[in-house]
Coordinates of C-alpha atoms in Angstrom, one line a residue:
X1 CA -169.3 -209.8 -93.7
X2 CA -166.2 -208.9 -91.8
X3 CA -166.7 -206.0 -89.3
X4 CA -163.7 -204.1 -88.3
X5 CA -163.7 -202.1 -85.0
X6 CA -161.2 -199.2 -84.8
X7 CA -160.9 -197.2 -81.6
X8 CA -159.7 -193.6 -82.4
X9 CA -158.4 -190.9 -80.1
X10 CA -156.9 -188.0 -81.9
X11 CA -155.8 -189.8 -85.0
X12 CA -156.4 -187.2 -87.5
X13 CA -152.8 -187.7 -88.9
X14 CA -153.3 -191.5 -89.2
X15 CA -156.8 -191.8 -90.5
X16 CA -156.0 -191.1 -94.3
X17 CA -153.1 -193.5 -94.1
X18 CA -155.1 -196.2 -92.4
X19 CA -158.2 -195.9 -94.8
X20 CA -155.9 -196.0 -97.7
X21 CA -154.4 -199.2 -96.5
X22 CA -157.8 -200.7 -95.6
X23 CA -159.3 -199.7 -98.7
X24 CA -156.4 -201.6 -100.7
X25 CA -157.5 -204.7 -98.7
X26 CA -161.1 -204.3 -99.0
X27 CA -161.1 -203.7 -102.7
X28 CA -158.7 -206.6 -103.3
X29 CA -160.8 -209.2 -101.3
X30 CA -163.9 -209.9 -103.3
X31 CA -165.1 -213.0 -101.5
X32 CA -166.3 -211.1 -98.4
X33 CA -167.9 -207.8 -97.6
X34 CA -166.5 -205.3 -95.0
X35 CA -167.6 -202.7 -92.8
X36 CA -165.3 -200.3 -91.0
X37 CA -166.6 -199.2 -87.6
X38 CA -164.7 -196.2 -86.4
X39 CA -165.2 -195.3 -82.6
X40 CA -164.3 -191.8 -81.9
X41 CA -163.2 -191.8 -78.2
X42 CA -163.8 -188.2 -77.4
X43 CA -160.9 -186.8 -79.7
X44 CA -160.2 -183.1 -79.6
X45 CA -158.6 -182.8 -83.1
X46 CA -160.3 -183.3 -86.4
X47 CA -160.8 -187.1 -86.2
X48 CA -164.6 -186.8 -86.0
X49 CA -164.8 -184.5 -88.9
X50 CA -162.8 -186.9 -91.0
X51 CA -165.0 -189.8 -90.1
X52 CA -168.1 -187.9 -91.0
X53 CA -166.4 -187.4 -94.4
X54 CA -165.3 -191.0 -94.9
X55 CA -168.7 -192.2 -93.8
X56 CA -170.3 -190.0 -96.5
X57 CA -168.1 -191.1 -99.3
X58 CA -167.9 -194.7 -98.6
X59 CA -170.8 -196.7 -97.4
X60 CA -168.7 -199.4 -95.9
X61 CA -167.6 -196.9 -93.3
X62 CA -169.5 -196.3 -90.1
X63 CA -168.7 -194.4 -87.0
X64 CA -169.7 -194.0 -83.4
X65 CA -168.7 -191.0 -81.5
X66 CA -168.7 -190.8 -77.5
X67 CA -169.8 -187.9 -75.5
X68 CA -166.4 -187.7 -74.1
X69 CA -163.2 -189.8 -73.6
X70 CA -164.3 -193.2 -72.1
X71 CA -161.0 -195.1 -73.1
X72 CA -160.0 -197.7 -75.5
X73 CA -161.6 -200.5 -73.6
X74 CA -165.1 -198.8 -73.8
X75 CA -164.4 -198.1 -77.4
X76 CA -163.8 -201.8 -78.3
X77 CA -167.0 -202.8 -76.4
X78 CA -169.0 -200.2 -78.4
X79 CA -167.7 -201.3 -81.7
X80 CA -168.3 -205.0 -81.0
X81 CA -171.7 -204.2 -79.9
X82 CA -172.7 -202.3 -83.1
X83 CA -170.9 -204.8 -85.4
X84 CA -173.2 -206.7 -87.9
X85 CA -170.5 -209.1 -89.6
X86 CA -170.2 -212.8 -89.2
X87 CA -166.6 -212.1 -88.2
X88 CA -165.4 -209.2 -86.2
X89 CA -161.8 -207.8 -86.1
X90 CA -160.3 -205.3 -83.5
X91 CA -157.4 -203.1 -84.9
X92 CA -155.8 -200.0 -84.1
X93 CA -155.7 -197.0 -86.5
X94 CA -151.9 -196.3 -86.1
X95 CA -151.1 -199.2 -88.6
X96 CA -149.0 -201.0 -85.9
X97 CA -151.6 -203.7 -86.6
X98 CA -150.7 -204.8 -90.2
X99 CA -153.9 -204.8 -92.5
X100 CA -152.2 -207.1 -94.9
X101 CA -152.6 -209.9 -92.3
X102 CA -156.4 -209.8 -92.5
X103 CA -156.8 -212.1 -95.5
X104 CA -154.7 -214.7 -93.9
X105 CA -156.6 -214.5 -90.7
X106 CA -159.9 -214.8 -92.6
X107 CA -158.7 -217.9 -94.6
X108 CA -157.5 -219.5 -91.4
X109 CA -160.7 -218.9 -89.6
X110 CA -162.8 -220.1 -92.5
X111 CA -161.2 -223.6 -91.8
X112 CA -163.4 -223.7 -88.7
X113 CA -160.7 -225.2 -86.7
X114 CA -160.4 -221.9 -84.7
X115 CA -162.7 -219.4 -83.3
X116 CA -160.2 -216.6 -83.2
X117 CA -157.0 -215.7 -85.0
X118 CA -155.0 -213.3 -82.8
X119 CA -151.6 -211.7 -83.5
X120 CA -148.6 -211.3 -81.4
X121 CA -145.3 -209.2 -81.8
X122 CA -142.2 -211.3 -81.7
X123 CA -140.1 -208.4 -80.9
X124 CA -140.3 -204.7 -79.8
X125 CA -137.8 -203.2 -82.2
X126 CA -138.2 -199.5 -82.0
X127 CA -139.7 -199.3 -78.5
X128 CA -137.7 -197.6 -75.6
X129 CA -135.9 -200.3 -73.7
X130 CA -137.4 -199.2 -70.3
X131 CA -141.0 -199.7 -71.9
X132 CA -140.2 -203.2 -73.3
X133 CA -138.8 -204.2 -69.9
X134 CA -141.9 -203.3 -68.0
X135 CA -144.1 -204.8 -70.6
X136 CA -142.3 -208.1 -70.5
X137 CA -142.3 -208.1 -66.7
X138 CA -146.2 -207.4 -66.7
X139 CA -146.8 -210.5 -68.7
X140 CA -144.6 -212.6 -66.4
X141 CA -146.2 -211.3 -63.2
X142 CA -149.7 -211.6 -64.7
X143 CA -149.2 -215.2 -65.8
X144 CA -147.6 -216.1 -62.5
X145 CA -150.4 -214.8 -60.3
X146 CA -153.4 -215.4 -62.3
X147 CA -155.1 -218.5 -63.8
X148 CA -156.0 -216.5 -66.9
X149 CA -152.9 -216.8 -69.0
X150 CA -152.1 -214.1 -71.5
X151 CA -149.7 -214.7 -74.5
X152 CA -146.7 -212.5 -74.2
X153 CA -146.8 -209.9 -77.0
X154 CA -150.4 -210.7 -77.8
X155 CA -152.4 -207.7 -79.3
X156 CA -155.8 -206.7 -79.3
X157 CA -155.6 -207.1 -83.0
X158 CA -157.6 -210.4 -83.7
X159 CA -160.4 -211.6 -86.0
X160 CA -163.1 -213.5 -84.3
X161 CA -166.3 -215.5 -85.0
X162 CA -169.7 -214.1 -84.1
X163 CA -170.0 -216.8 -81.5
X164 CA -166.8 -215.5 -79.6
X165 CA -167.9 -211.8 -80.0
X166 CA -171.3 -212.7 -78.4
X167 CA -169.5 -214.3 -75.5
X168 CA -167.2 -211.2 -75.0
X169 CA -170.3 -208.9 -75.0
X170 CA -171.9 -210.9 -72.2
X171 CA -168.9 -209.6 -70.2
X172 CA -170.6 -206.3 -69.3
X173 CA -168.0 -205.3 -66.3
X174 CA -167.3 -201.6 -66.2
X175 CA -163.6 -202.1 -65.5
X176 CA -162.5 -203.7 -68.6
X177 CA -159.3 -205.5 -69.7
X178 CA -159.7 -206.8 -73.1
X179 CA -156.6 -209.0 -73.3
X180 CA -157.8 -210.8 -70.2
X181 CA -161.5 -210.9 -71.3
X182 CA -160.5 -212.4 -74.8
X183 CA -158.5 -215.0 -73.0
X184 CA -161.2 -215.7 -70.2
X185 CA -164.0 -216.4 -72.5
X186 CA -161.9 -219.4 -74.0
X187 CA -162.5 -220.6 -77.6
X188 CA -159.7 -221.9 -79.8
X189 CA -157.2 -219.3 -80.7
X190 CA -154.4 -219.3 -83.1
X191 CA -151.7 -216.5 -82.9
X192 CA -150.0 -215.2 -86.1
X193 CA -146.4 -213.7 -85.4
X194 CA -145.2 -210.6 -86.9
X195 CA -142.3 -208.1 -86.2
X196 CA -143.0 -204.7 -84.5
X197 CA -144.2 -202.0 -86.8
X198 CA -143.7 -198.4 -85.9
X199 CA -146.7 -196.0 -86.5
X200 CA -145.8 -193.9 -89.6
X201 CA -147.4 -190.6 -88.2
X202 CA -148.6 -188.9 -85.1
X203 CA -147.9 -189.9 -81.5
X204 CA -149.3 -192.5 -79.2
X205 CA -151.7 -191.3 -76.6
X206 CA -150.4 -194.1 -74.2
X207 CA -148.0 -192.5 -71.8
X208 CA -145.7 -194.8 -69.5
X209 CA -148.1 -193.9 -66.4
X210 CA -151.3 -194.6 -68.5
X211 CA -149.7 -198.1 -69.2
X212 CA -148.7 -198.6 -65.8
X213 CA -152.3 -198.0 -64.6
X214 CA -153.7 -200.2 -67.3
X215 CA -151.4 -203.1 -66.1
X216 CA -152.5 -202.6 -62.6
X217 CA -156.3 -202.7 -63.6
X218 CA -155.5 -205.9 -65.6
X219 CA -153.9 -207.6 -62.5
X220 CA -156.8 -206.5 -60.2
X221 CA -159.3 -207.6 -62.7
X222 CA -158.0 -211.1 -63.2
X223 CA -156.0 -212.0 -59.9
X224 CA -156.7 -212.0 -56.1
X225 CA -153.1 -212.7 -55.4
X226 CA -152.3 -209.0 -54.3
X227 CA -154.8 -209.4 -51.7
X228 CA -153.2 -212.7 -50.5
X229 CA -149.8 -211.1 -50.5
X230 CA -151.1 -208.2 -48.3
X231 CA -152.4 -210.8 -45.8
X232 CA -149.2 -212.7 -45.9
X233 CA -147.2 -209.7 -45.1
X234 CA -149.5 -208.8 -42.2
X235 CA -149.0 -212.3 -40.8
X236 CA -145.3 -212.2 -41.4
X237 CA -145.0 -208.7 -39.7
X238 CA -146.9 -210.0 -36.7
X239 CA -144.8 -213.0 -36.3
X240 CA -141.7 -211.0 -36.4
X241 CA -143.2 -208.5 -33.8
X242 CA -143.7 -211.4 -31.4
X243 CA -140.1 -213.0 -32.0
X244 CA -138.5 -209.6 -31.3
X245 CA -140.7 -209.2 -28.1
X246 CA -139.7 -212.4 -26.7
X247 CA -136.1 -211.8 -27.6
X248 CA -136.0 -208.3 -25.8
X249 CA -137.9 -209.8 -22.8
X250 CA -135.5 -212.7 -22.5
X251 CA -132.4 -210.6 -23.0
X252 CA -133.6 -208.3 -20.2
X253 CA -134.4 -210.9 -17.7
X254 CA -131.2 -212.9 -18.3
X255 CA -128.7 -210.1 -18.9
X256 CA -130.5 -207.3 -17.0
X257 CA -129.9 -205.1 -20.3
X258 CA -133.0 -203.2 -21.0
X259 CA -133.6 -202.0 -24.6
X260 CA -132.6 -198.5 -25.1
X261 CA -132.4 -196.0 -27.8
X262 CA -135.2 -194.9 -30.2
X263 CA -133.5 -195.9 -33.6
X264 CA -134.6 -199.4 -33.8
X265 CA -138.1 -198.3 -32.6
X266 CA -138.4 -195.8 -35.4
X267 CA -137.2 -198.4 -38.0
X268 CA -139.8 -200.8 -36.7
X269 CA -142.6 -198.1 -36.8
X270 CA -141.8 -197.0 -40.3
X271 CA -141.4 -200.5 -41.6
X272 CA -144.8 -201.7 -40.1
X273 CA -146.5 -198.4 -41.1
X274 CA -145.2 -198.8 -44.6
X275 CA -146.5 -202.4 -44.8
X276 CA -149.9 -201.2 -43.4
X277 CA -150.2 -198.5 -46.0
X278 CA -149.2 -200.8 -48.9
X279 CA -151.8 -203.3 -47.6
X280 CA -154.5 -200.7 -47.4
X281 CA -153.6 -199.5 -50.9
X282 CA -154.1 -203.0 -52.4
X283 CA -157.4 -203.3 -50.5
X284 CA -158.5 -200.0 -51.5
X285 CA -157.7 -200.7 -55.1
X286 CA -160.2 -203.8 -55.2
X287 CA -162.7 -201.6 -53.2
X288 CA -162.6 -199.0 -55.7
X289 CA -163.1 -201.2 -58.5
X290 CA -166.0 -203.0 -56.8
X291 CA -167.6 -199.4 -55.8
X292 CA -167.6 -198.5 -59.6
X293 CA -169.2 -201.8 -60.6
X294 CA -172.0 -201.5 -58.1
X295 CA -172.9 -198.0 -59.6
X296 CA -174.0 -199.8 -62.8
X297 CA -172.9 -196.9 -64.9
X298 CA -173.0 -197.4 -68.7
X299 CA -169.5 -198.4 -70.3
X300 CA -169.9 -195.6 -72.8
X301 CA -172.3 -192.7 -73.9
X302 CA -172.9 -192.1 -77.6
X303 CA -173.2 -188.4 -78.8
X304 CA -173.4 -189.1 -82.5
X305 CA -173.3 -191.8 -85.1
X306 CA -173.2 -192.1 -88.8
X307 CA -177.0 -192.9 -88.8
X308 CA -177.6 -189.6 -87.2
X309 CA -175.8 -188.0 -90.2
X310 CA -178.1 -189.9 -92.6
X311 CA -181.2 -188.8 -90.9
X312 CA -180.2 -185.2 -90.9
X313 CA -179.5 -185.4 -94.7
X314 CA -182.9 -187.1 -95.4
X315 CA -184.7 -184.1 -93.3

């Protein structure tokens, strides 16, 4: 069986289109069974009502519904945890992850040469150029400062063996970055390339600021280099201060020209203050993540599932 995990947040416009595409794939692939696991991540539109209806009419469709919005990473983890298939796929409901690739991915995975068939976009046609620029920059920075190498353009859309899924589920950290986790657990992965596909309806829930914070979370989760940079800047600043102190002392003793004016002093104070605040911010980011991890809070809380719906119908 192939389990397909689909995180959903306000996807009422996309769900009918997505289900239609997936139904065509599932009905046309007779050699394997499917289960669709939709994870409603605290949607405020009609997403949950539509999932209840889909679950009622198609027994291959299941759903989990969170008590509030916990984020896509939590939704992916919940879906993986509730999946029953020998193979598990993760894909978005916006059809930017082409369902037509699934049979190819399954056929390749069945050769047993790989544990995971991933996907990556070879272009970003249709995306704002600023967004594409920052996305490419993120991959370059991430791969330069971390031992955990992430393939540029790689999507969360992938088909994994049960063995790999179990390994991913052992990563129970609260601050999750799936792209990094999929790489960190290892296993043989082959990437299938495809051109960017724009979503046919609705709007993405990922703003530029959310993507920026998500990128910072990824860097903090898999690299300690920012801490090393903060330490280096502190040492460099201290060295420059010592050199300047020696320079002004020698100049005063030899030339009898005491340092005057407050402009240079203010520039130094502002520069040093900025470096200190930046360093404190970097350290604070790591401390904040550590603080959240020590609380041992659950990654998500379920409010309703398709099994609850079945129980209420039987009563």
